[in-house]
């Protein structure tokens, strides 16, 4: 039996593929390579290159392979882009998931673990954020992820696959080997942007907003290492294999760090000053997002291990320094 990883050539997907192989799983990947990278796919797994909205191609795949579990990362994930082109997000994120779910149901595939996001909550009512807090996304990206969760919920009640939805907070860091890491185009995330300064491809880092109601005035986020996220997928898969019920889990570090704290920690790691520029707030940024991950700890037995900023940033720095142009 094999595990099908949809979007296995992407950032979090490729890290999870490595952990699955280490755990002795046979891995099949489907990726349209819109944002994923062929170079991130290890040789010892089978890569199918197509868009999961292609139901006939998916059907063929499920006929050829014996799939036991699906892990689904295949979605667009840039908040700003989703505001400018919402239908692109509805089309790909929901269209792809609908097609996947239809084919999985037809082939009686019993379970799926999939990526959701902190963006399903929108502006939080309390910190830390719990899974049953109000979900009210403030952008189309978060809306499509919440709709995906609901699609799985209702289809599961009607006999479709059991599922675990994992709501990631701020994914960051890279594999110890530095063979794979974050490579987005355009890059919008804080840590890779900061590291472009010591790499020499950016003069300074912009701080978006210094007047938030936080101790140093900058936004606080919950940065969670991609290896810890990858491990959570394996635990979630095994939880479902052991008969666990469909559910939703936050995945965060449990500690918030401000933008200034992240830049300061990066200066320590790289050993040079990182010039910064204070800018206006970025539209739609909540002041503070920090997860309660107690449920994942209690139910899945998940404990994030790479939780301090120097560890997170060092691993990202090792990747970016050895791959200044990403996978190119
Ligand atoms: N930031 C800067 N300067 C930059 C880039 C970012 O100050 O050049 C700040 C942002 O304003 C924010 C923080 O750094 O306060 C983190 O920003 P990111 O863009 O790295 O991450 P977000 O918190 O905006 O987004 C993350 C995930 C999304 C998810 C969202 C949930 O990347 O996929 O959390 O709200 F939707």
mmCIF file with all atom_site columns, N, CA and C in Angstrom, residues 48-104:
data_model
loop_
_atom_site.group_PDB
_atom_site.id
_atom_site.type_symbol
_atom_site.label_atom_id
_atom_site.label_alt_id
_atom_site.label_comp_id
_atom_site.label_asym_id
_atom_site.label_entity_id
_atom_site.label_seq_id
_atom_site.pdbx_PDB_ins_code
_atom_site.Cartn_x
_atom_site.Cartn_y
_atom_site.Cartn_z
_atom_site.occupancy
_atom_site.B_iso_or_equiv
_atom_site.pdbx_formal_charge
_atom_site.auth_seq_id
_atom_site.auth_comp_id
_atom_site.auth_asym_id
_atom_site.auth_atom_id
_atom_site.pdbx_PDB_model_num
ATOM 1   N N  . UNK A 1 48  ? 3.660   11.844 -10.376 1.00 0.00 ? 48  UNK A N  1
ATOM 2   C CA . UNK A 1 48  ? 2.703   12.045 -11.462 1.00 0.00 ? 48  UNK A CA 1
ATOM 3   C C  . UNK A 1 48  ? 2.523   13.548 -11.602 1.00 0.00 ? 48  UNK A C  1
ATOM 4   N N  . UNK A 1 49  ? 2.736   14.038 -12.829 1.00 0.00 ? 49  UNK A N  1
ATOM 5   C CA . UNK A 1 49  ? 2.679   15.485 -13.018 1.00 0.00 ? 49  UNK A CA 1
ATOM 6   C C  . UNK A 1 49  ? 1.371   15.872 -13.710 1.00 0.00 ? 49  UNK A C  1
ATOM 7   N N  . UNK A 1 50  ? 0.362   16.204 -12.932 1.00 0.00 ? 50  UNK A N  1
ATOM 8   C CA . UNK A 1 50  ? -0.884  16.719 -13.520 1.00 0.00 ? 50  UNK A CA 1
ATOM 9   C C  . UNK A 1 50  ? -1.658  17.506 -12.472 1.00 0.00 ? 50  UNK A C  1
ATOM 10  N N  . UNK A 1 51  ? -2.674  18.194 -12.951 1.00 0.00 ? 51  UNK A N  1
ATOM 11  C CA . UNK A 1 51  ? -3.521  19.037 -12.105 1.00 0.00 ? 51  UNK A CA 1
ATOM 12  C C  . UNK A 1 51  ? -4.665  18.152 -11.571 1.00 0.00 ? 51  UNK A C  1
ATOM 13  N N  . UNK A 1 52  ? -4.888  18.155 -10.269 1.00 0.00 ? 52  UNK A N  1
ATOM 14  C CA . UNK A 1 52  ? -5.900  17.237 -9.704  1.00 0.00 ? 52  UNK A CA 1
ATOM 15  C C  . UNK A 1 52  ? -7.326  17.593 -10.120 1.00 0.00 ? 52  UNK A C  1
ATOM 16  N N  . UNK A 1 53  ? -7.501  18.761 -10.780 1.00 0.00 ? 53  UNK A N  1
ATOM 17  C CA . UNK A 1 53  ? -8.827  19.031 -11.342 1.00 0.00 ? 53  UNK A CA 1
ATOM 18  C C  . UNK A 1 53  ? -9.107  18.095 -12.519 1.00 0.00 ? 53  UNK A C  1
ATOM 19  N N  . UNK A 1 54  ? -8.066  17.427 -13.010 1.00 0.00 ? 54  UNK A N  1
ATOM 20  C CA . UNK A 1 54  ? -8.208  16.460 -14.097 1.00 0.00 ? 54  UNK A CA 1
ATOM 21  C C  . UNK A 1 54  ? -8.672  15.127 -13.478 1.00 0.00 ? 54  UNK A C  1
ATOM 22  N N  . UNK A 1 55  ? -9.998  14.970 -13.401 1.00 0.00 ? 55  UNK A N  1
ATOM 23  C CA . UNK A 1 55  ? -10.570 13.808 -12.718 1.00 0.00 ? 55  UNK A CA 1
ATOM 24  C C  . UNK A 1 55  ? -10.193 12.493 -13.378 1.00 0.00 ? 55  UNK A C  1
ATOM 25  N N  . UNK A 1 56  ? -10.095 12.517 -14.710 1.00 0.00 ? 56  UNK A N  1
ATOM 26  C CA . UNK A 1 56  ? -9.766  11.278 -15.443 1.00 0.00 ? 56  UNK A CA 1
ATOM 27  C C  . UNK A 1 56  ? -8.346  10.829 -15.094 1.00 0.00 ? 56  UNK A C  1
ATOM 28  N N  . UNK A 1 57  ? -7.417  11.790 -14.990 1.00 0.00 ? 57  UNK A N  1
ATOM 29  C CA . UNK A 1 57  ? -6.026  11.439 -14.650 1.00 0.00 ? 57  UNK A CA 1
ATOM 30  C C  . UNK A 1 57  ? -5.954  10.898 -13.226 1.00 0.00 ? 57  UNK A C  1
ATOM 31  N N  . UNK A 1 58  ? -6.726  11.495 -12.330 1.00 0.00 ? 58  UNK A N  1
ATOM 32  C CA . UNK A 1 58  ? -6.750  11.004 -10.942 1.00 0.00 ? 58  UNK A CA 1
ATOM 33  C C  . UNK A 1 58  ? -7.311  9.592  -10.886 1.00 0.00 ? 58  UNK A C  1
ATOM 34  N N  . UNK A 1 59  ? -8.374  9.378  -11.631 1.00 0.00 ? 59  UNK A N  1
ATOM 35  C CA . UNK A 1 59  ? -9.018  8.078  -11.673 1.00 0.00 ? 59  UNK A CA 1
ATOM 36  C C  . UNK A 1 59  ? -8.017  6.999  -12.106 1.00 0.00 ? 59  UNK A C  1
ATOM 37  N N  . UNK A 1 60  ? -7.244  7.317  -13.136 1.00 0.00 ? 60  UNK A N  1
ATOM 38  C CA . UNK A 1 60  ? -6.208  6.424  -13.663 1.00 0.00 ? 60  UNK A CA 1
ATOM 39  C C  . UNK A 1 60  ? -5.175  6.124  -12.576 1.00 0.00 ? 60  UNK A C  1
ATOM 40  N N  . UNK A 1 61  ? -4.768  7.187  -11.860 1.00 0.00 ? 61  UNK A N  1
ATOM 41  C CA . UNK A 1 61  ? -3.765  7.014  -10.798 1.00 0.00 ? 61  UNK A CA 1
ATOM 42  C C  . UNK A 1 61  ? -4.269  6.041  -9.732  1.00 0.00 ? 61  UNK A C  1
ATOM 43  N N  . UNK A 1 62  ? -5.515  6.244  -9.311  1.00 0.00 ? 62  UNK A N  1
ATOM 44  C CA . UNK A 1 62  ? -6.059  5.363  -8.258  1.00 0.00 ? 62  UNK A CA 1
ATOM 45  C C  . UNK A 1 62  ? -6.270  3.934  -8.767  1.00 0.00 ? 62  UNK A C  1
ATOM 46  N N  . UNK A 1 63  ? -6.394  3.780  -10.086 1.00 0.00 ? 63  UNK A N  1
ATOM 47  C CA . UNK A 1 63  ? -6.484  2.419  -10.652 1.00 0.00 ? 63  UNK A CA 1
ATOM 48  C C  . UNK A 1 63  ? -5.116  1.753  -10.638 1.00 0.00 ? 63  UNK A C  1
ATOM 49  N N  . UNK A 1 64  ? -4.055  2.560  -10.927 1.00 0.00 ? 64  UNK A N  1
ATOM 50  C CA . UNK A 1 64  ? -2.699  1.993  -11.066 1.00 0.00 ? 64  UNK A CA 1
ATOM 51  C C  . UNK A 1 64  ? -1.999  1.761  -9.736  1.00 0.00 ? 64  UNK A C  1
ATOM 52  N N  . UNK A 1 65  ? -2.327  2.579  -8.748  1.00 0.00 ? 65  UNK A N  1
ATOM 53  C CA . UNK A 1 65  ? -1.619  2.525  -7.468  1.00 0.00 ? 65  UNK A CA 1
ATOM 54  C C  . UNK A 1 65  ? -2.566  2.016  -6.387  1.00 0.00 ? 65  UNK A C  1
ATOM 55  N N  . UNK A 1 66  ? -1.987  1.376  -5.379  1.00 0.00 ? 66  UNK A N  1
ATOM 56  C CA . UNK A 1 66  ? -2.821  0.957  -4.240  1.00 0.00 ? 66  UNK A CA 1
ATOM 57  C C  . UNK A 1 66  ? -2.649  1.974  -3.132  1.00 0.00 ? 66  UNK A C  1
ATOM 58  N N  . UNK A 1 67  ? -3.563  2.926  -3.062  1.00 0.00 ? 67  UNK A N  1
ATOM 59  C CA . UNK A 1 67  ? -3.419  4.036  -2.120  1.00 0.00 ? 67  UNK A CA 1
ATOM 60  C C  . UNK A 1 67  ? -4.195  3.740  -0.832  1.00 0.00 ? 67  UNK A C  1
ATOM 61  N N  . UNK A 1 68  ? -3.488  3.922  0.271   1.00 0.00 ? 68  UNK A N  1
ATOM 62  C CA . UNK A 1 68  ? -4.082  3.644  1.591   1.00 0.00 ? 68  UNK A CA 1
ATOM 63  C C  . UNK A 1 68  ? -4.522  4.949  2.260   1.00 0.00 ? 68  UNK A C  1
ATOM 64  N N  . UNK A 1 69  ? -3.722  6.008  2.054   1.00 0.00 ? 69  UNK A N  1
ATOM 65  C CA . UNK A 1 69  ? -4.004  7.321  2.666   1.00 0.00 ? 69  UNK A CA 1
ATOM 66  C C  . UNK A 1 69  ? -3.601  8.410  1.675   1.00 0.00 ? 69  UNK A C  1
ATOM 67  N N  . UNK A 1 70  ? -4.353  9.509  1.672   1.00 0.00 ? 70  UNK A N  1
ATOM 68  C CA . UNK A 1 70  ? -3.956  10.686 0.889   1.00 0.00 ? 70  UNK A CA 1
ATOM 69  C C  . UNK A 1 70  ? -3.547  11.783 1.867   1.00 0.00 ? 70  UNK A C  1
ATOM 70  N N  . UNK A 1 71  ? -2.425  12.456 1.557   1.00 0.00 ? 71  UNK A N  1
ATOM 71  C CA . UNK A 1 71  ? -2.053  13.666 2.298   1.00 0.00 ? 71  UNK A CA 1
ATOM 72  C C  . UNK A 1 71  ? -2.057  14.794 1.266   1.00 0.00 ? 71  UNK A C  1
ATOM 73  N N  . UNK A 1 72  ? -2.864  15.816 1.531   1.00 0.00 ? 72  UNK A N  1
ATOM 74  C CA . UNK A 1 72  ? -3.193  16.804 0.483   1.00 0.00 ? 72  UNK A CA 1
ATOM 75  C C  . UNK A 1 72  ? -2.664  18.199 0.831   1.00 0.00 ? 72  UNK A C  1
ATOM 76  N N  . UNK A 1 73  ? -1.626  18.631 0.069   1.00 0.00 ? 73  UNK A N  1
ATOM 77  C CA . UNK A 1 73  ? -1.052  19.968 0.229   1.00 0.00 ? 73  UNK A CA 1
ATOM 78  C C  . UNK A 1 73  ? -1.327  20.840 -0.998  1.00 0.00 ? 73  UNK A C  1
ATOM 79  N N  . UNK A 1 74  ? -2.064  20.282 -1.982  1.00 0.00 ? 74  UNK A N  1
ATOM 80  C CA . UNK A 1 74  ? -2.121  20.932 -3.293  1.00 0.00 ? 74  UNK A CA 1
ATOM 81  C C  . UNK A 1 74  ? -3.061  22.119 -3.335  1.00 0.00 ? 74  UNK A C  1
ATOM 82  N N  . UNK A 1 75  ? -2.531  23.297 -3.030  1.00 0.00 ? 75  UNK A N  1
ATOM 83  C CA . UNK A 1 75  ? -3.385  24.499 -3.057  1.00 0.00 ? 75  UNK A CA 1
ATOM 84  C C  . UNK A 1 75  ? -2.512  25.731 -3.234  1.00 0.00 ? 75  UNK A C  1
ATOM 85  N N  . UNK A 1 76  ? -3.115  26.817 -3.737  1.00 0.00 ? 76  UNK A N  1
ATOM 86  C CA . UNK A 1 76  ? -2.414  28.111 -3.744  1.00 0.00 ? 76  UNK A CA 1
ATOM 87  C C  . UNK A 1 76  ? -2.543  28.701 -2.341  1.00 0.00 ? 76  UNK A C  1
ATOM 88  N N  . UNK A 1 77  ? -1.509  29.463 -1.899  1.00 0.00 ? 77  UNK A N  1
ATOM 89  C CA . UNK A 1 77  ? -1.508  29.857 -0.483  1.00 0.00 ? 77  UNK A CA 1
ATOM 90  C C  . UNK A 1 77  ? -1.016  31.282 -0.207  1.00 0.00 ? 77  UNK A C  1
ATOM 91  N N  . UNK A 1 78  ? -1.063  32.150 -1.211  1.00 0.00 ? 78  UNK A N  1
ATOM 92  C CA . UNK A 1 78  ? -0.590  33.522 -0.959  1.00 0.00 ? 78  UNK A CA 1
ATOM 93  C C  . UNK A 1 78  ? -1.795  34.436 -0.691  1.00 0.00 ? 78  UNK A C  1
ATOM 94  N N  . UNK A 1 79  ? -1.846  34.937 0.537   1.00 0.00 ? 79  UNK A N  1
ATOM 95  C CA . UNK A 1 79  ? -3.008  35.716 0.976   1.00 0.00 ? 79  UNK A CA 1
ATOM 96  C C  . UNK A 1 79  ? -3.257  36.911 0.047   1.00 0.00 ? 79  UNK A C  1
ATOM 97  N N  . UNK A 1 80  ? -2.209  37.695 -0.214  1.00 0.00 ? 80  UNK A N  1
ATOM 98  C CA . UNK A 1 80  ? -2.353  38.912 -1.031  1.00 0.00 ? 80  UNK A CA 1
ATOM 99  C C  . UNK A 1 80  ? -2.847  38.589 -2.430  1.00 0.00 ? 80  UNK A C  1
ATOM 100 N N  . UNK A 1 81  ? -2.310  37.530 -3.017  1.00 0.00 ? 81  UNK A N  1
ATOM 101 C CA . UNK A 1 81  ? -2.735  37.131 -4.365  1.00 0.00 ? 81  UNK A CA 1
ATOM 102 C C  . UNK A 1 81  ? -4.209  36.725 -4.356  1.00 0.00 ? 81  UNK A C  1
ATOM 103 N N  . UNK A 1 82  ? -4.632  36.082 -3.268  1.00 0.00 ? 82  UNK A N  1
ATOM 104 C CA . UNK A 1 82  ? -6.024  35.634 -3.192  1.00 0.00 ? 82  UNK A CA 1
ATOM 105 C C  . UNK A 1 82  ? -6.991  36.818 -3.134  1.00 0.00 ? 82  UNK A C  1
ATOM 106 N N  . UNK A 1 83  ? -6.519  37.959 -2.592  1.00 0.00 ? 83  UNK A N  1
ATOM 107 C CA . UNK A 1 83  ? -7.364  39.158 -2.544  1.00 0.00 ? 83  UNK A CA 1
ATOM 108 C C  . UNK A 1 83  ? -7.516  39.749 -3.952  1.00 0.00 ? 83  UNK A C  1
ATOM 109 N N  . UNK A 1 84  ? -6.454  39.652 -4.745  1.00 0.00 ? 84  UNK A N  1
ATOM 110 C CA . UNK A 1 84  ? -6.483  40.243 -6.097  1.00 0.00 ? 84  UNK A CA 1
ATOM 111 C C  . UNK A 1 84  ? -7.178  39.328 -7.095  1.00 0.00 ? 84  UNK A C  1
ATOM 112 N N  . UNK A 1 85  ? -7.056  38.011 -6.891  1.00 0.00 ? 85  UNK A N  1
ATOM 113 C CA . UNK A 1 85  ? -7.599  37.066 -7.862  1.00 0.00 ? 85  UNK A CA 1
ATOM 114 C C  . UNK A 1 85  ? -8.327  35.935 -7.129  1.00 0.00 ? 85  UNK A C  1
ATOM 115 N N  . UNK A 1 86  ? -9.452  36.266 -6.461  1.00 0.00 ? 86  UNK A N  1
ATOM 116 C CA . UNK A 1 86  ? -10.134 35.262 -5.635  1.00 0.00 ? 86  UNK A CA 1
ATOM 117 C C  . UNK A 1 86  ? -10.572 34.027 -6.416  1.00 0.00 ? 86  UNK A C  1
ATOM 118 N N  . UNK A 1 87  ? -10.993 34.235 -7.660  1.00 0.00 ? 87  UNK A N  1
ATOM 119 C CA . UNK A 1 87  ? -11.530 33.083 -8.397  1.00 0.00 ? 87  UNK A CA 1
ATOM 120 C C  . UNK A 1 87  ? -10.451 32.062 -8.714  1.00 0.00 ? 87  UNK A C  1
ATOM 121 N N  . UNK A 1 88  ? -9.209  32.546 -8.874  1.00 0.00 ? 88  UNK A N  1
ATOM 122 C CA . UNK A 1 88  ? -8.086  31.612 -9.077  1.00 0.00 ? 88  UNK A CA 1
ATOM 123 C C  . UNK A 1 88  ? -8.000  30.655 -7.877  1.00 0.00 ? 88  UNK A C  1
ATOM 124 N N  . UNK A 1 89  ? -8.281  31.202 -6.675  1.00 0.00 ? 89  UNK A N  1
ATOM 125 C CA . UNK A 1 89  ? -8.209  30.393 -5.448  1.00 0.00 ? 89  UNK A CA 1
ATOM 126 C C  . UNK A 1 89  ? -9.392  29.443 -5.330  1.00 0.00 ? 89  UNK A C  1
ATOM 127 N N  . UNK A 1 90  ? -10.585 29.961 -5.666  1.00 0.00 ? 90  UNK A N  1
ATOM 128 C CA . UNK A 1 90  ? -11.754 29.079 -5.626  1.00 0.00 ? 90  UNK A CA 1
ATOM 129 C C  . UNK A 1 90  ? -11.599 27.953 -6.640  1.00 0.00 ? 90  UNK A C  1
ATOM 130 N N  . UNK A 1 91  ? -11.122 28.327 -7.815  1.00 0.00 ? 91  UNK A N  1
ATOM 131 C CA . UNK A 1 91  ? -10.989 27.356 -8.892  1.00 0.00 ? 91  UNK A CA 1
ATOM 132 C C  . UNK A 1 91  ? -10.003 26.256 -8.506  1.00 0.00 ? 91  UNK A C  1
ATOM 133 N N  . UNK A 1 92  ? -8.792  26.643 -8.126  1.00 0.00 ? 92  UNK A N  1
ATOM 134 C CA . UNK A 1 92  ? -7.762  25.637 -7.851  1.00 0.00 ? 92  UNK A CA 1
ATOM 135 C C  . UNK A 1 92  ? -7.983  24.932 -6.509  1.00 0.00 ? 92  UNK A C  1
ATOM 136 N N  . UNK A 1 93  ? -8.159  25.717 -5.433  1.00 0.00 ? 93  UNK A N  1
ATOM 137 C CA . UNK A 1 93  ? -8.206  25.092 -4.101  1.00 0.00 ? 93  UNK A CA 1
ATOM 138 C C  . UNK A 1 93  ? -9.481  24.267 -3.911  1.00 0.00 ? 93  UNK A C  1
ATOM 139 N N  . UNK A 1 94  ? -10.609 24.845 -4.318  1.00 0.00 ? 94  UNK A N  1
ATOM 140 C CA . UNK A 1 94  ? -11.853 24.095 -4.135  1.00 0.00 ? 94  UNK A CA 1
ATOM 141 C C  . UNK A 1 94  ? -12.106 23.130 -5.280  1.00 0.00 ? 94  UNK A C  1
ATOM 142 N N  . UNK A 1 95  ? -11.817 23.570 -6.512  1.00 0.00 ? 95  UNK A N  1
ATOM 143 C CA . UNK A 1 95  ? -12.007 22.697 -7.678  1.00 0.00 ? 95  UNK A CA 1
ATOM 144 C C  . UNK A 1 95  ? -11.150 21.445 -7.543  1.00 0.00 ? 95  UNK A C  1
ATOM 145 N N  . UNK A 1 96  ? -9.890  21.636 -7.158  1.00 0.00 ? 96  UNK A N  1
ATOM 146 C CA . UNK A 1 96  ? -8.962  20.502 -7.021  1.00 0.00 ? 96  UNK A CA 1
ATOM 147 C C  . UNK A 1 96  ? -9.424  19.562 -5.928  1.00 0.00 ? 96  UNK A C  1
ATOM 148 N N  . UNK A 1 97  ? -9.829  20.128 -4.808  1.00 0.00 ? 97  UNK A N  1
ATOM 149 C CA . UNK A 1 97  ? -10.234 19.295 -3.672  1.00 0.00 ? 97  UNK A CA 1
ATOM 150 C C  . UNK A 1 97  ? -11.530 18.533 -3.985  1.00 0.00 ? 97  UNK A C  1
ATOM 151 N N  . UNK A 1 98  ? -12.443 19.198 -4.673  1.00 0.00 ? 98  UNK A N  1
ATOM 152 C CA . UNK A 1 98  ? -13.702 18.539 -5.040  1.00 0.00 ? 98  UNK A CA 1
ATOM 153 C C  . UNK A 1 98  ? -13.430 17.331 -5.934  1.00 0.00 ? 98  UNK A C  1
ATOM 154 N N  . UNK A 1 99  ? -12.578 17.539 -6.924  1.00 0.00 ? 99  UNK A N  1
ATOM 155 C CA . UNK A 1 99  ? -12.235 16.456 -7.846  1.00 0.00 ? 99  UNK A CA 1
ATOM 156 C C  . UNK A 1 99  ? -11.565 15.305 -7.079  1.00 0.00 ? 99  UNK A C  1
ATOM 157 N N  . UNK A 1 100 ? -10.631 15.651 -6.209  1.00 0.00 ? 100 UNK A N  1
ATOM 158 C CA . UNK A 1 100 ? -9.918  14.641 -5.405  1.00 0.00 ? 100 UNK A CA 1
ATOM 159 C C  . UNK A 1 100 ? -10.896 13.844 -4.545  1.00 0.00 ? 100 UNK A C  1
ATOM 160 N N  . UNK A 1 101 ? -11.785 14.556 -3.897  1.00 0.00 ? 101 UNK A N  1
ATOM 161 C CA . UNK A 1 101 ? -12.734 13.909 -2.991  1.00 0.00 ? 101 UNK A CA 1
ATOM 162 C C  . UNK A 1 101 ? -13.699 12.996 -3.746  1.00 0.00 ? 101 UNK A C  1
ATOM 163 N N  . UNK A 1 102 ? -14.111 13.443 -4.927  1.00 0.00 ? 102 UNK A N  1
ATOM 164 C CA . UNK A 1 102 ? -15.020 12.607 -5.730  1.00 0.00 ? 102 UNK A CA 1
ATOM 165 C C  . UNK A 1 102 ? -14.332 11.299 -6.118  1.00 0.00 ? 102 UNK A C  1
ATOM 166 N N  . UNK A 1 103 ? -13.071 11.431 -6.573  1.00 0.00 ? 103 UNK A N  1
ATOM 167 C CA . UNK A 1 103 ? -12.369 10.219 -7.031  1.00 0.00 ? 103 UNK A CA 1
ATOM 168 C C  . UNK A 1 103 ? -12.022 9.321  -5.839  1.00 0.00 ? 103 UNK A C  1
ATOM 169 N N  . UNK A 1 104 ? -11.629 9.943  -4.720  1.00 0.00 ? 104 UNK A N  1
ATOM 170 C CA . UNK A 1 104 ? -11.342 9.139  -3.516  1.00 0.00 ? 104 UNK A CA 1
ATOM 171 C C  . UNK A 1 104 ? -12.578 8.357  -3.078  1.00 0.00 ? 104 UNK A C  1
#
